[in-house]
Coordinates of C-alpha atoms in Angstrom, one line a residue:
X80 CA 295.6 21.9 168.2
X81 CA 291.9 22.8 169.9
X82 CA 292.1 25.8 168.1
X83 CA 292.0 24.1 164.1
X84 CA 289.4 22.5 165.2
X85 CA 287.9 25.1 166.0
X86 CA 288.5 26.9 163.2
X87 CA 287.8 23.5 160.4
X88 CA 284.6 23.7 161.9
X89 CA 283.4 27.2 161.8
X90 CA 284.4 27.1 157.8
X91 CA 281.7 24.5 157.0
X92 CA 279.5 26.2 159.0
X93 CA 280.4 28.9 156.9
X94 CA 279.7 27.4 153.8
X95 CA 276.6 25.7 154.5
X96 CA 274.8 28.8 155.9
X97 CA 276.1 30.8 152.3
X98 CA 274.0 27.3 150.4
X99 CA 270.8 27.5 152.9
X100 CA 271.5 31.3 150.8
X101 CA 271.6 30.4 147.4
X102 CA 268.8 27.8 147.7
X103 CA 266.1 30.1 149.4
X104 CA 267.3 32.8 146.3
X105 CA 266.3 29.9 144.1
X106 CA 262.9 29.1 145.8
X107 CA 262.0 32.6 145.7
X108 CA 262.6 32.6 141.3
X109 CA 260.9 29.6 141.7
X110 CA 257.5 30.8 143.1
X111 CA 258.0 33.8 141.3
X112 CA 257.7 32.1 138.3
X113 CA 255.2 29.9 139.2
X114 CA 252.5 33.2 139.4
X115 CA 253.2 34.1 136.1
X116 CA 252.0 30.9 135.0
X117 CA 249.2 31.0 136.8
X118 CA 248.2 34.4 135.1
X119 CA 249.5 33.0 131.7
X120 CA 246.8 30.2 132.2
X121 CA 244.2 32.6 133.4
X122 CA 244.7 34.4 130.3
X123 CA 244.8 32.0 128.1
X124 CA 241.5 30.4 129.5
X125 CA 239.7 33.0 129.4
X126 CA 240.8 33.6 125.5
X127 CA 240.0 29.4 124.8
X128 CA 235.9 30.9 126.1
X129 CA 236.1 33.8 123.6
X130 CA 237.1 30.9 120.8
X131 CA 234.7 28.4 121.7
X132 CA 231.5 30.9 122.7
X133 CA 232.8 32.1 118.6
X134 CA 233.5 28.6 117.1
X135 CA 230.0 26.5 118.9
X136 CA 227.5 27.8 116.7
X137 CA 229.7 28.1 113.5
X138 CA 230.1 23.6 114.1
X139 CA 226.6 23.1 114.4
X140 CA 225.9 25.2 111.6
X141 CA 228.1 22.9 110.0
X142 CA 226.7 19.7 110.8
X143 CA 223.1 20.2 109.4
X144 CA 224.8 21.7 106.3
X145 CA 225.9 18.5 106.0
X146 CA 223.2 16.2 106.8
X147 CA 221.1 18.6 104.1
X148 CA 223.3 17.9 102.1
X149 CA 223.3 13.6 102.2
X150 CA 219.3 14.1 102.2
X151 CA 219.3 16.1 99.5
X152 CA 221.3 13.4 98.1
X153 CA 219.5 10.8 99.0
X154 CA 216.0 12.7 97.1
X155 CA 218.5 12.8 94.4
X156 CA 219.5 8.8 94.6
X157 CA 215.3 7.9 95.2
X158 CA 214.1 10.5 92.0
X159 CA 216.9 8.3 89.6
X160 CA 216.0 5.0 91.2
X161 CA 211.5 5.7 90.3
X162 CA 213.1 7.0 87.1
X163 CA 214.5 4.2 85.5
X164 CA 211.3 1.3 85.6
X165 CA 209.9 4.3 84.5
X166 CA 212.0 5.0 81.9
X167 CA 211.8 1.1 80.9
X168 CA 209.2 0.5 81.3
X169 CA 208.0 0.5 78.4
X170 CA 210.9 -2.2 77.4
X171 CA 209.2 -4.2 79.9
X172 CA 205.9 -4.2 78.2
X173 CA 207.0 -5.4 74.9
X174 CA 208.6 -8.5 76.9
X175 CA 205.7 -8.5 78.6
X176 CA 203.7 -8.4 74.9
X177 CA 205.8 -10.9 73.3
X178 CA 204.2 -13.7 76.2
X179 CA 206.5 -16.7 77.1
X180 CA 207.1 -18.3 74.2
X181 CA 208.5 -15.6 71.9
X182 CA 209.8 -14.0 74.6
X183 CA 211.9 -16.6 76.0
X184 CA 210.5 -18.2 79.2
X185 CA 214.1 -16.9 80.7
X186 CA 214.2 -13.5 78.8
X187 CA 210.1 -13.1 79.7
X188 CA 210.5 -14.4 83.6
X189 CA 213.1 -11.6 83.8
X190 CA 211.3 -8.9 83.3
X191 CA 208.5 -9.8 85.4
X192 CA 211.2 -10.1 88.2
X193 CA 212.8 -6.5 87.3
X194 CA 209.0 -5.1 86.8
X195 CA 208.0 -6.6 91.0
X196 CA 211.2 -5.2 92.6
X197 CA 211.1 -2.5 90.7
X198 CA 206.7 -2.1 92.4
X199 CA 208.0 -3.0 94.8
X200 CA 210.5 0.4 95.5
X201 CA 207.8 2.2 94.7
X202 CA 205.0 0.9 96.2
X203 CA 207.9 1.7 99.8
X204 CA 209.1 5.4 98.6
X205 CA 204.9 5.9 98.7
X206 CA 204.4 9.3 96.4
X207 CA 201.7 10.1 95.0
X208 CA 204.3 11.4 92.1
X209 CA 204.6 7.2 91.3
X210 CA 200.8 6.5 92.1
X211 CA 200.2 5.9 88.0
X212 CA 203.5 4.5 87.2
X213 CA 202.7 1.8 90.1
X214 CA 199.1 1.3 88.8
X215 CA 200.9 0.9 85.2
X216 CA 203.2 -1.3 87.2
X217 CA 201.1 -3.5 88.6
X218 CA 199.5 -3.4 85.9
X219 CA 202.0 -5.5 83.7
X220 CA 203.3 -7.1 86.6
X221 CA 198.9 -9.3 86.1
X222 CA 199.1 -9.8 83.1
X223 CA 202.6 -11.5 82.6
X224 CA 201.5 -13.4 85.3
X225 CA 198.3 -14.4 83.5
X226 CA 200.4 -15.1 79.9
X227 CA 202.7 -17.6 82.2
X228 CA 199.3 -18.8 83.7
X229 CA 198.6 -19.0 80.1
X230 CA 201.4 -20.9 79.2
X231 CA 201.5 -23.8 81.2
X232 CA 197.9 -24.7 80.1
X233 CA 198.7 -24.9 76.9
X234 CA 201.7 -26.4 77.3
X235 CA 199.8 -28.5 79.2
X236 CA 196.6 -29.3 77.8
X237 CA 199.2 -30.2 73.9
X238 CA 201.4 -32.9 75.9
X239 CA 197.8 -34.1 77.4
X240 CA 196.6 -37.0 75.3
X241 CA 192.7 -36.0 74.8
X242 CA 191.6 -39.6 74.5
X243 CA 193.8 -43.0 76.1
X244 CA 193.2 -46.5 75.9
X245 CA 194.3 -48.2 79.0
X246 CA 194.1 -51.2 77.2
X247 CA 196.6 -50.3 75.2
X248 CA 199.5 -50.3 77.6
X249 CA 198.5 -53.4 79.7
X250 CA 197.8 -55.7 77.3
X251 CA 201.8 -54.6 75.8
X252 CA 202.8 -54.3 78.9
X253 CA 204.5 -50.7 78.4
X254 CA 204.5 -48.6 81.4
X255 CA 201.8 -45.6 80.8
X256 CA 203.4 -42.2 78.8
X257 CA 204.7 -39.4 81.0
X258 CA 205.6 -36.1 79.8
X259 CA 208.6 -35.8 78.3
X260 CA 211.8 -34.4 79.6
X261 CA 212.4 -31.0 77.9
X262 CA 208.9 -30.3 78.7
X263 CA 209.4 -31.1 82.8
X264 CA 212.0 -28.5 82.6
X265 CA 210.2 -26.0 80.9
X266 CA 206.8 -26.5 83.5
X267 CA 208.4 -27.1 86.7
X268 CA 210.7 -23.8 85.4
X269 CA 207.0 -21.6 86.0
X270 CA 206.1 -23.5 88.4
X271 CA 209.8 -22.3 90.8
X272 CA 208.8 -18.9 89.2
X273 CA 204.4 -18.1 89.6
X274 CA 204.9 -20.0 93.4
X275 CA 207.6 -18.3 94.8
X276 CA 205.0 -15.2 93.4
X277 CA 202.5 -16.4 95.2
X278 CA 203.8 -16.8 98.4
X279 CA 205.5 -13.1 97.8
X280 CA 201.7 -11.7 97.4
X281 CA 200.7 -13.3 101.0
X282 CA 199.0 -16.1 99.4
X283 CA 198.5 -19.6 101.1
X284 CA 201.2 -22.0 101.5
X285 CA 199.0 -24.7 100.6
X286 CA 200.1 -26.2 97.5
X287 CA 196.8 -26.4 95.5
X288 CA 195.8 -23.0 96.2
X289 CA 198.6 -22.3 93.7
X290 CA 196.8 -21.1 89.9
X291 CA 200.0 -23.6 88.4
X292 CA 199.2 -26.7 91.4
X293 CA 195.3 -25.5 90.5
X294 CA 196.0 -25.6 86.6
X295 CA 197.6 -28.9 86.5
X296 CA 195.1 -30.9 88.6
X297 CA 192.7 -29.4 86.6
X298 CA 194.1 -30.9 83.7
X299 CA 195.1 -34.1 85.0
X300 CA 192.7 -35.1 87.0
X301 CA 190.0 -34.7 83.9
X302 CA 193.0 -37.1 82.3
X303 CA 192.9 -39.3 85.0
X304 CA 189.2 -40.3 85.2
X305 CA 188.0 -39.5 81.2
X306 CA 190.9 -43.1 81.1
X307 CA 189.2 -45.0 84.0
X308 CA 185.6 -44.5 82.9
X309 CA 185.3 -46.6 80.6
X310 CA 187.0 -49.1 82.6
X311 CA 185.1 -48.4 85.6
X312 CA 182.0 -48.6 83.7
X313 CA 183.2 -52.5 82.6
X314 CA 183.6 -53.4 86.2
X315 CA 180.1 -53.2 86.7
X316 CA 178.4 -54.9 83.4
X317 CA 180.6 -57.4 83.4
X318 CA 179.4 -58.4 87.4
X319 CA 175.4 -59.1 85.9
X320 CA 175.9 -62.2 84.0
X321 CA 173.5 -63.5 81.3
X322 CA 172.5 -66.4 83.8
X323 CA 171.6 -64.7 87.6
X324 CA 172.9 -68.3 88.8
X325 CA 175.6 -69.2 87.8
X326 CA 178.6 -69.3 90.2
X327 CA 180.7 -66.0 89.7
X328 CA 184.2 -66.9 87.9
X329 CA 187.9 -65.5 88.3
X330 CA 189.2 -63.4 86.1
X331 CA 185.8 -63.1 84.7
X332 CA 184.6 -58.8 85.8
X333 CA 186.3 -55.9 85.1
X334 CA 188.0 -54.8 88.4
X335 CA 191.2 -56.2 87.9
X336 CA 192.3 -54.4 84.2
X337 CA 191.0 -50.9 85.8
X338 CA 192.5 -51.7 89.2
X339 CA 196.5 -52.3 86.3
X340 CA 195.3 -49.3 84.8
X341 CA 194.7 -47.3 88.1
X342 CA 197.5 -47.7 89.5
X343 CA 199.8 -47.8 86.1
X344 CA 198.7 -44.7 85.6
X345 CA 198.5 -43.1 88.9
X346 CA 202.1 -44.2 89.0
X347 CA 203.4 -42.2 85.6
X348 CA 200.6 -39.2 87.2
X349 CA 203.8 -39.3 90.0
X350 CA 206.4 -39.1 88.4
X351 CA 205.4 -36.1 85.7
X352 CA 204.5 -34.3 89.7
X353 CA 208.0 -35.2 90.9
X354 CA 209.8 -33.9 87.5
X355 CA 207.5 -30.3 88.2
X356 CA 206.9 -29.6 91.5
X357 CA 208.6 -29.4 94.6
X358 CA 208.8 -31.7 97.3
X359 CA 207.1 -30.6 100.1
X360 CA 204.0 -30.4 96.8
X361 CA 205.1 -33.5 95.6
X362 CA 201.7 -35.1 98.2
X363 CA 198.6 -32.7 98.1
X364 CA 198.9 -32.2 94.1
X365 CA 199.0 -35.8 94.2
X366 CA 196.8 -37.2 96.1
X367 CA 194.6 -33.6 95.2
X368 CA 194.5 -35.1 90.5
X369 CA 193.7 -38.1 91.9
X370 CA 191.0 -37.3 94.0
X371 CA 188.2 -37.6 91.2
X372 CA 189.5 -41.1 89.8
X373 CA 189.4 -42.3 93.6
X374 CA 186.3 -40.9 94.3
X375 CA 185.4 -42.7 91.5
X376 CA 186.1 -46.0 92.1
X377 CA 184.7 -45.8 95.6
X378 CA 181.6 -45.6 93.1
X379 CA 181.8 -48.3 91.2
X380 CA 183.2 -50.8 94.6
X381 CA 179.9 -49.6 96.1
X382 CA 177.6 -50.3 92.9
X383 CA 179.7 -54.2 93.1
X384 CA 179.4 -54.3 96.3
X385 CA 174.8 -53.9 96.5
X386 CA 175.6 -56.1 93.4
X387 CA 177.5 -59.0 95.4
X388 CA 174.6 -58.4 98.4
X389 CA 172.0 -58.9 96.4
X390 CA 174.1 -63.1 95.1
X391 CA 175.5 -63.3 98.0
X392 CA 175.7 -67.0 96.8
X393 CA 177.5 -66.8 93.1
X394 CA 179.2 -63.6 93.6
X395 CA 180.7 -63.8 97.4
X396 CA 183.5 -64.8 96.1
X397 CA 184.5 -61.4 93.5
X398 CA 183.9 -60.3 96.9
X399 CA 186.9 -61.6 97.8
X400 CA 188.9 -61.4 94.1
X401 CA 188.4 -57.1 94.5
X402 CA 189.6 -57.2 97.8
X403 CA 193.5 -59.3 96.5
X404 CA 193.4 -56.9 93.2
X405 CA 192.5 -53.8 95.4
X406 CA 195.0 -54.0 98.8
X407 CA 197.5 -55.8 96.3
X408 CA 197.2 -51.9 93.1
X409 CA 197.3 -50.1 97.3
X410 CA 200.6 -51.9 98.3
X411 CA 202.2 -51.6 95.5
X412 CA 201.1 -48.1 94.7
X413 CA 202.5 -47.3 98.6
X414 CA 205.7 -49.1 97.8
X415 CA 206.9 -46.6 94.1
X416 CA 204.8 -43.0 95.7
X417 CA 204.5 -43.6 99.4
X418 CA 200.6 -42.2 99.0
X419 CA 196.9 -43.3 98.4
X420 CA 197.2 -46.2 100.5
X421 CA 194.1 -45.3 103.2
X422 CA 192.7 -43.4 100.3
X423 CA 192.0 -47.3 98.7
X424 CA 190.9 -48.6 102.1
X425 CA 188.2 -46.4 102.6
X426 CA 186.8 -47.2 99.2
X427 CA 187.7 -51.2 100.0
X428 CA 185.7 -51.6 102.6
X429 CA 182.5 -52.1 101.8
X430 CA 183.0 -54.9 100.4
X431 CA 185.3 -56.5 102.5
X432 CA 182.9 -55.7 105.4
X433 CA 180.8 -58.1 102.8
X434 CA 183.2 -60.5 102.7
X435 CA 184.0 -60.4 105.9
X436 CA 179.7 -61.4 106.5
X437 CA 179.6 -63.9 103.7
X438 CA 181.2 -66.4 105.6
X439 CA 179.0 -66.5 108.7
X440 CA 176.7 -66.0 105.8
X441 CA 176.4 -68.6 103.8
X442 CA 177.0 -71.2 107.2
X443 CA 173.4 -69.7 107.8
X444 CA 172.3 -70.2 104.5
X445 CA 173.5 -73.4 103.8
X446 CA 171.7 -74.8 107.8
X447 CA 168.4 -72.8 106.4
X448 CA 168.6 -73.9 102.6
X449 CA 168.5 -77.0 104.3
X450 CA 165.9 -76.8 107.4
X451 CA 163.4 -75.5 104.0
X452 CA 163.4 -79.0 102.4
X453 CA 159.3 -80.5 102.2
X454 CA 160.3 -84.2 101.2
X455 CA 163.6 -85.7 100.7
X456 CA 164.0 -88.4 98.0
X457 CA 162.9 -91.6 99.6
X458 CA 165.7 -93.6 97.7
X459 CA 168.2 -92.2 100.4
X460 CA 168.9 -89.8 96.9
X461 CA 171.3 -86.8 97.7
X462 CA 170.2 -83.4 97.4
X463 CA 171.7 -80.6 95.9
X464 CA 172.7 -79.1 98.2
X465 CA 175.3 -80.7 99.6
X466 CA 177.2 -80.4 96.2
X467 CA 176.2 -77.0 96.0
X468 CA 177.3 -76.8 99.9
X469 CA 180.8 -77.8 98.9
X470 CA 181.5 -76.5 95.8
X471 CA 181.2 -73.0 97.6
X472 CA 184.5 -74.0 99.4
X473 CA 186.5 -75.4 96.2
X474 CA 186.3 -71.8 94.3
X475 CA 186.9 -70.5 98.0
X476 CA 190.2 -72.4 97.9
X477 CA 190.4 -70.6 94.6
X478 CA 190.8 -67.4 96.4
X479 CA 192.3 -68.7 99.6
X480 CA 195.3 -66.0 99.8
X481 CA 192.3 -62.3 100.3
X482 CA 190.2 -65.1 102.1
X483 CA 193.3 -65.7 104.9
X484 CA 193.8 -62.5 105.8
X485 CA 189.6 -62.2 106.3
X486 CA 190.0 -65.1 108.1
X487 CA 193.0 -63.9 110.4
X488 CA 190.8 -60.0 111.2
X489 CA 187.7 -62.3 111.1
X490 CA 189.9 -64.8 113.7
X491 CA 189.5 -68.3 114.3
X492 CA 185.4 -69.0 115.1
X493 CA 184.3 -65.7 114.5
X494 CA 182.0 -66.4 111.6
X495 CA 179.7 -68.1 115.1
X496 CA 178.8 -64.9 116.8
X497 CA 177.3 -63.4 113.4
X498 CA 174.9 -61.1 116.2
X499 CA 177.4 -58.5 116.0
X500 CA 177.9 -57.5 112.5
X501 CA 174.1 -58.0 112.3
X502 CA 173.7 -55.3 114.3
X503 CA 176.3 -52.9 112.2
X504 CA 179.3 -53.5 113.8
X505 CA 180.4 -54.9 111.0
X506 CA 181.6 -51.1 110.6
X507 CA 183.5 -50.3 113.3
X508 CA 187.5 -50.6 112.3
X509 CA 188.8 -54.0 114.9
X510 CA 190.8 -52.9 117.7
X511 CA 194.7 -54.1 117.7
X512 CA 193.8 -56.9 120.4
X513 CA 191.1 -58.1 118.2
X514 CA 193.9 -59.5 116.1
X515 CA 195.3 -62.8 116.7
X516 CA 199.5 -61.6 115.2
X517 CA 200.1 -65.9 114.9
X518 CA 197.1 -66.7 113.6
X519 CA 197.8 -68.7 109.8
X520 CA 194.4 -67.8 108.1
X521 CA 194.5 -70.5 105.7
X522 CA 194.7 -73.0 109.3
X523 CA 191.8 -71.1 110.0
X524 CA 189.7 -71.3 106.4
X525 CA 190.6 -75.3 107.2
X526 CA 188.4 -74.8 110.6
X527 CA 186.1 -72.8 109.3
X528 CA 185.8 -75.5 106.1
X529 CA 185.0 -78.1 109.4
X530 CA 182.5 -76.4 111.0
X531 CA 180.4 -76.4 107.0
X532 CA 181.1 -79.2 106.7
X533 CA 179.7 -81.1 110.2
X534 CA 177.0 -77.9 109.4
X535 CA 176.2 -78.5 106.4
X536 CA 176.0 -83.3 107.8
X537 CA 174.2 -82.6 111.1
X538 CA 171.2 -80.6 109.1
X539 CA 170.5 -82.7 107.3
X540 CA 170.8 -85.3 109.5
X541 CA 167.6 -83.5 111.4
X542 CA 165.8 -83.4 108.0
X543 CA 166.7 -87.0 107.5
X544 CA 164.9 -88.3 110.6
X545 CA 162.1 -85.8 110.3
X546 CA 161.0 -86.8 106.9
X547 CA 162.6 -89.9 105.8
X548 CA 162.4 -92.2 108.9
X549 CA 163.5 -95.2 108.3
X550 CA 167.3 -96.1 109.2
X551 CA 168.8 -97.8 106.1
X552 CA 167.5 -94.9 103.7
X553 CA 168.2 -92.6 106.9
X554 CA 172.3 -94.4 105.6
X555 CA 171.4 -94.3 102.3
X556 CA 171.1 -90.5 102.9
X557 CA 174.5 -89.7 105.2
X558 CA 176.2 -91.9 102.6
X559 CA 175.4 -90.4 99.7
X560 CA 176.4 -87.3 101.3
X561 CA 178.9 -87.5 103.5
X562 CA 180.2 -89.5 99.9
X563 CA 180.0 -86.4 97.3
X564 CA 181.6 -84.5 99.9
X565 CA 184.7 -87.1 100.4
X566 CA 184.8 -86.8 96.5
X567 CA 185.1 -82.8 96.0
X568 CA 187.4 -82.9 99.2
X569 CA 189.7 -85.5 97.6
X570 CA 189.4 -84.4 93.0
X571 CA 190.4 -80.8 94.7
X572 CA 192.6 -78.3 96.2
X573 CA 190.7 -78.7 99.5
X574 CA 192.6 -82.4 100.3
X575 CA 195.4 -80.3 101.0
X576 CA 193.7 -78.0 103.4
X577 CA 191.8 -80.4 105.7
X578 CA 193.9 -83.7 105.4
X579 CA 193.6 -85.1 108.4
X580 CA 190.8 -82.9 110.2
X581 CA 188.6 -82.2 107.9
X582 CA 188.1 -86.4 106.7
X583 CA 188.1 -87.4 110.5
X584 CA 184.9 -85.7 110.7
X585 CA 183.6 -87.9 108.2
X586 CA 184.6 -90.6 108.8
X587 CA 182.2 -90.7 112.2
X588 CA 179.6 -89.6 109.8
X589 CA 180.1 -92.2 108.1
X590 CA 180.1 -94.6 110.6
X591 CA 176.6 -93.5 112.0
X592 CA 175.9 -93.8 108.2
X593 CA 177.0 -97.5 107.7
X594 CA 175.0 -98.1 111.6
X595 CA 171.6 -97.0 110.4
X596 CA 172.4 -99.1 106.9
X597 CA 173.5 -102.5 108.4
X598 CA 170.1 -102.4 111.0
X599 CA 167.7 -104.0 108.1
X600 CA 171.1 -106.7 107.8
X601 CA 170.9 -107.3 110.9
X602 CA 166.9 -107.9 110.6
X603 CA 167.7 -110.3 108.0
X604 CA 170.8 -111.5 110.2
X605 CA 168.5 -112.7 113.3
X606 CA 166.3 -115.8 111.2
X607 CA 169.7 -117.5 111.1
X608 CA 170.3 -117.9 115.2
X609 CA 169.7 -120.8 116.1
X610 CA 169.5 -122.1 119.8
X611 CA 171.2 -126.0 120.3
X612 CA 170.6 -128.7 123.0
X613 CA 173.9 -129.7 123.4
X614 CA 172.3 -132.8 125.9
X615 CA 169.6 -134.5 122.7
X616 CA 172.9 -134.7 121.2
X617 CA 175.1 -137.5 122.2
X618 CA 178.4 -138.0 120.1
X619 CA 176.8 -139.7 117.4
X620 CA 174.5 -137.8 117.1
X621 CA 175.8 -135.2 115.7
X622 CA 173.6 -132.2 116.8
X623 CA 176.0 -131.0 119.9
X624 CA 177.7 -128.5 119.8
X625 CA 181.1 -128.8 117.2
X626 CA 184.3 -128.7 120.5
X627 CA 186.4 -125.7 120.3
X628 CA 188.9 -126.0 118.3
X629 CA 187.4 -128.0 116.0
X630 CA 184.7 -125.4 114.7
X631 CA 186.9 -124.3 111.4
X632 CA 188.0 -128.1 110.2
X633 CA 185.1 -130.2 110.6
X634 CA 183.0 -131.1 108.9
X635 CA 179.4 -130.5 109.4
X636 CA 176.7 -132.8 108.5
X637 CA 173.3 -131.7 108.0
X638 CA 171.7 -134.8 108.2
X639 CA 172.6 -136.3 111.0
X640 CA 172.3 -132.7 113.2
X641 CA 168.3 -132.5 111.6
X642 CA 168.2 -136.1 112.7
X643 CA 168.9 -135.3 115.8
X644 CA 166.6 -132.6 116.6
X645 CA 162.6 -133.3 117.5
X646 CA 160.0 -132.0 114.8
X647 CA 159.4 -128.8 116.4
X648 CA 162.6 -127.8 116.1
X649 CA 162.5 -128.8 113.0
X650 CA 159.0 -126.6 111.5
X651 CA 161.1 -123.8 113.8
X652 CA 164.7 -124.3 111.1
X653 CA 162.4 -124.7 108.2
X654 CA 160.8 -121.3 109.3
X655 CA 163.5 -119.3 110.0
X656 CA 164.4 -120.6 106.3
X657 CA 161.7 -119.0 104.8
X658 CA 161.8 -115.9 106.8
X659 CA 165.2 -115.6 105.7
X660 CA 164.3 -116.2 102.6
X661 CA 161.4 -113.6 102.9
X662 CA 163.1 -110.9 104.1
X663 CA 167.2 -111.4 102.3
X664 CA 164.8 -110.6 99.6
X665 CA 163.5 -108.2 100.5
X666 CA 166.6 -106.7 101.6
X667 CA 168.5 -107.3 98.1
X668 CA 165.0 -106.3 96.2
X669 CA 165.8 -101.9 98.1
X670 CA 169.9 -102.9 98.4
X671 CA 169.2 -102.3 94.7
X672 CA 166.5 -99.7 94.4
X673 CA 167.7 -97.7 96.5
X674 CA 170.5 -94.2 94.6
X675 CA 173.0 -95.1 95.7
X676 CA 177.7 -93.1 95.1
X677 CA 179.2 -96.0 93.1
X678 CA 181.5 -95.7 96.7
X679 CA 178.6 -95.6 99.0
X680 CA 177.4 -99.2 97.3
X681 CA 180.2 -101.1 97.4
X682 CA 180.3 -100.5 101.6
X683 CA 177.5 -100.9 101.9
X684 CA 176.9 -104.5 99.9
X685 CA 180.6 -105.2 101.4
X686 CA 178.4 -104.2 105.7
X687 CA 176.0 -107.1 104.6
X688 CA 177.8 -109.5 103.3
X689 CA 180.5 -109.9 106.1
X690 CA 177.1 -109.2 108.7
X691 CA 175.3 -111.7 107.0
X692 CA 177.4 -114.7 104.3
X693 CA 179.0 -116.4 107.5
X694 CA 176.2 -116.2 109.3
X695 CA 173.9 -117.8 106.5
X696 CA 176.7 -120.6 105.6
X697 CA 177.2 -122.1 109.5
X698 CA 172.9 -121.7 109.7
X699 CA 172.4 -123.8 105.9
X700 CA 175.9 -126.5 106.3
X701 CA 173.8 -127.2 109.9
X702 CA 170.8 -127.5 107.6
X703 CA 170.0 -127.1 104.9
X704 CA 169.1 -130.8 103.9
X705 CA 166.2 -130.0 106.3
X706 CA 163.6 -130.1 102.8
X707 CA 165.0 -132.3 101.1
X708 CA 166.2 -130.1 98.7
X709 CA 164.1 -129.9 96.8
X710 CA 164.3 -126.1 97.8
X711 CA 160.2 -125.4 98.6
X712 CA 162.4 -124.0 101.6
X713 CA 165.7 -123.9 101.4
X714 CA 165.2 -121.1 98.0
X715 CA 169.2 -120.8 98.1
X716 CA 172.8 -122.2 99.1
X717 CA 176.1 -120.9 99.1
X718 CA 177.5 -120.3 96.2
X719 CA 173.8 -118.0 95.4
X720 CA 173.9 -116.4 97.7
X721 CA 177.2 -115.0 97.0
X722 CA 177.0 -114.5 93.5
X723 CA 173.7 -112.2 94.8
X724 CA 176.1 -110.9 97.1
X725 CA 178.4 -110.1 94.6
X726 CA 175.3 -107.6 92.7
X727 CA 174.4 -105.6 95.7
X728 CA 178.4 -103.9 94.6

């Protein structure tokens, strides 16, 4: 058994040695094969290097030949392109020579575009051989643009009326004419093309520098100026009245028609511009076109302003009217075009400043006129300055709308401080802080009217004290002035404006006038006071004072009363009657001699009657028997006195 195991192991070892021998044999063959491959690779590498050394120069030459071929093709193509404009130049020149009207505008514009493109290409090539062609193309392009501009000029001039009568459109309420739609399209096409060429050629970006814009501004600005020049002249000529002292009346100056025509023409012009030019060009072209007309407006307003300043008392109302008309025109133009409000405001500024300064100036002028009066009517008649001052306020109410805006900018009470305007501060633009946002222009104007009335009456009172001196005539003079002021308030639109405030001022002055006038009645009534000595009068004597509660119903017996008086007292009573008769007759005579307004005469008659008649009736009842009906001392009975008082009314 052991021998068998040993034999098996020996057999296995022999088999393993046999496999190892086989593997060693194969490894040796592989090593030999690797050496052969390495030798082949070495020979192949040497062969490839030889090929590269030979093929490299050939490849470089091939690429150079390809580049040269491409360059030759490009040169041939460029030459071909350069030949095309030269070949087609005659055709384009023929179109350009025909002009846009004969050749047709689209065809003409296309020809100029092609010439511009060819010219650009030739300039980019920078070849000497093309310089002559470049010069010819430049000449053609310039000719084409010039003819296009001339065509625009001709077309626009033919469509622009040489003479336009604005009154025809205003009186018939017709819109002012604009260019026709077909002309809009043609002119707009020309402008778009020329503007594009102008920009591409390095021109200024400002629309006014465009040749087409320049042509348009020149032609249409002349048209607007010529259409408005007569109305501007009429505005200044109608300001000069036949009677220099006549007060200006609303609507009598031509400024309203002038502004209406300007607004209509400007709105129509803005529509033209919007249909021809691009949006970014609308504003500058519109402003440049309107500028000459605005300059003329400014000159006209300055001339009117000079006239107003020279005739402030009569023509300040023209300033208020101009402020309203031009302000409304500016607002309408801003609403419809969005432009020109600032330009119109600048033109209006001198007149507006004059309108503002007129309010304190007129107030001061009123005071100066009263202070300069050397005499006053001795019969108490009113002076013209009263009615003239009130007439001025009445007319101002007709211009309440512009005056209200002026009042707001002036401020409540601003007319009391005139130093700033005299020193030239009125030329400065007011700051926002100077405006009361919640201010009511009507109410401020009412305050101005009240201050004017108060200043007038104060000045009249001071002058009356100096020149008249006697209280009754002073009272008549003041009462007449108050009556005229009140009447002119109630008979005009001032009534609604000054209700309450203005009339309260008049009540104070009316009471003062009444107090002055009734001084004469006091002088008369003083003679009707008697001294009753109650100790003398017995119950039956009738000379005592009536007991309380009996005076109204008690019948006074004059004879009984006189019996209780001494001779001295009777003579005193006779003297009182005589003094009363003289002073009463003098008062009646003076009352009838005074020049009084109807309501003043009635008011004063009632006042003196209420003051004197009850006293006289009492005095007459007690003492009329003093001259026993002879009339030597008791000149008037109660009925006669009552009748005389009725004549005072």
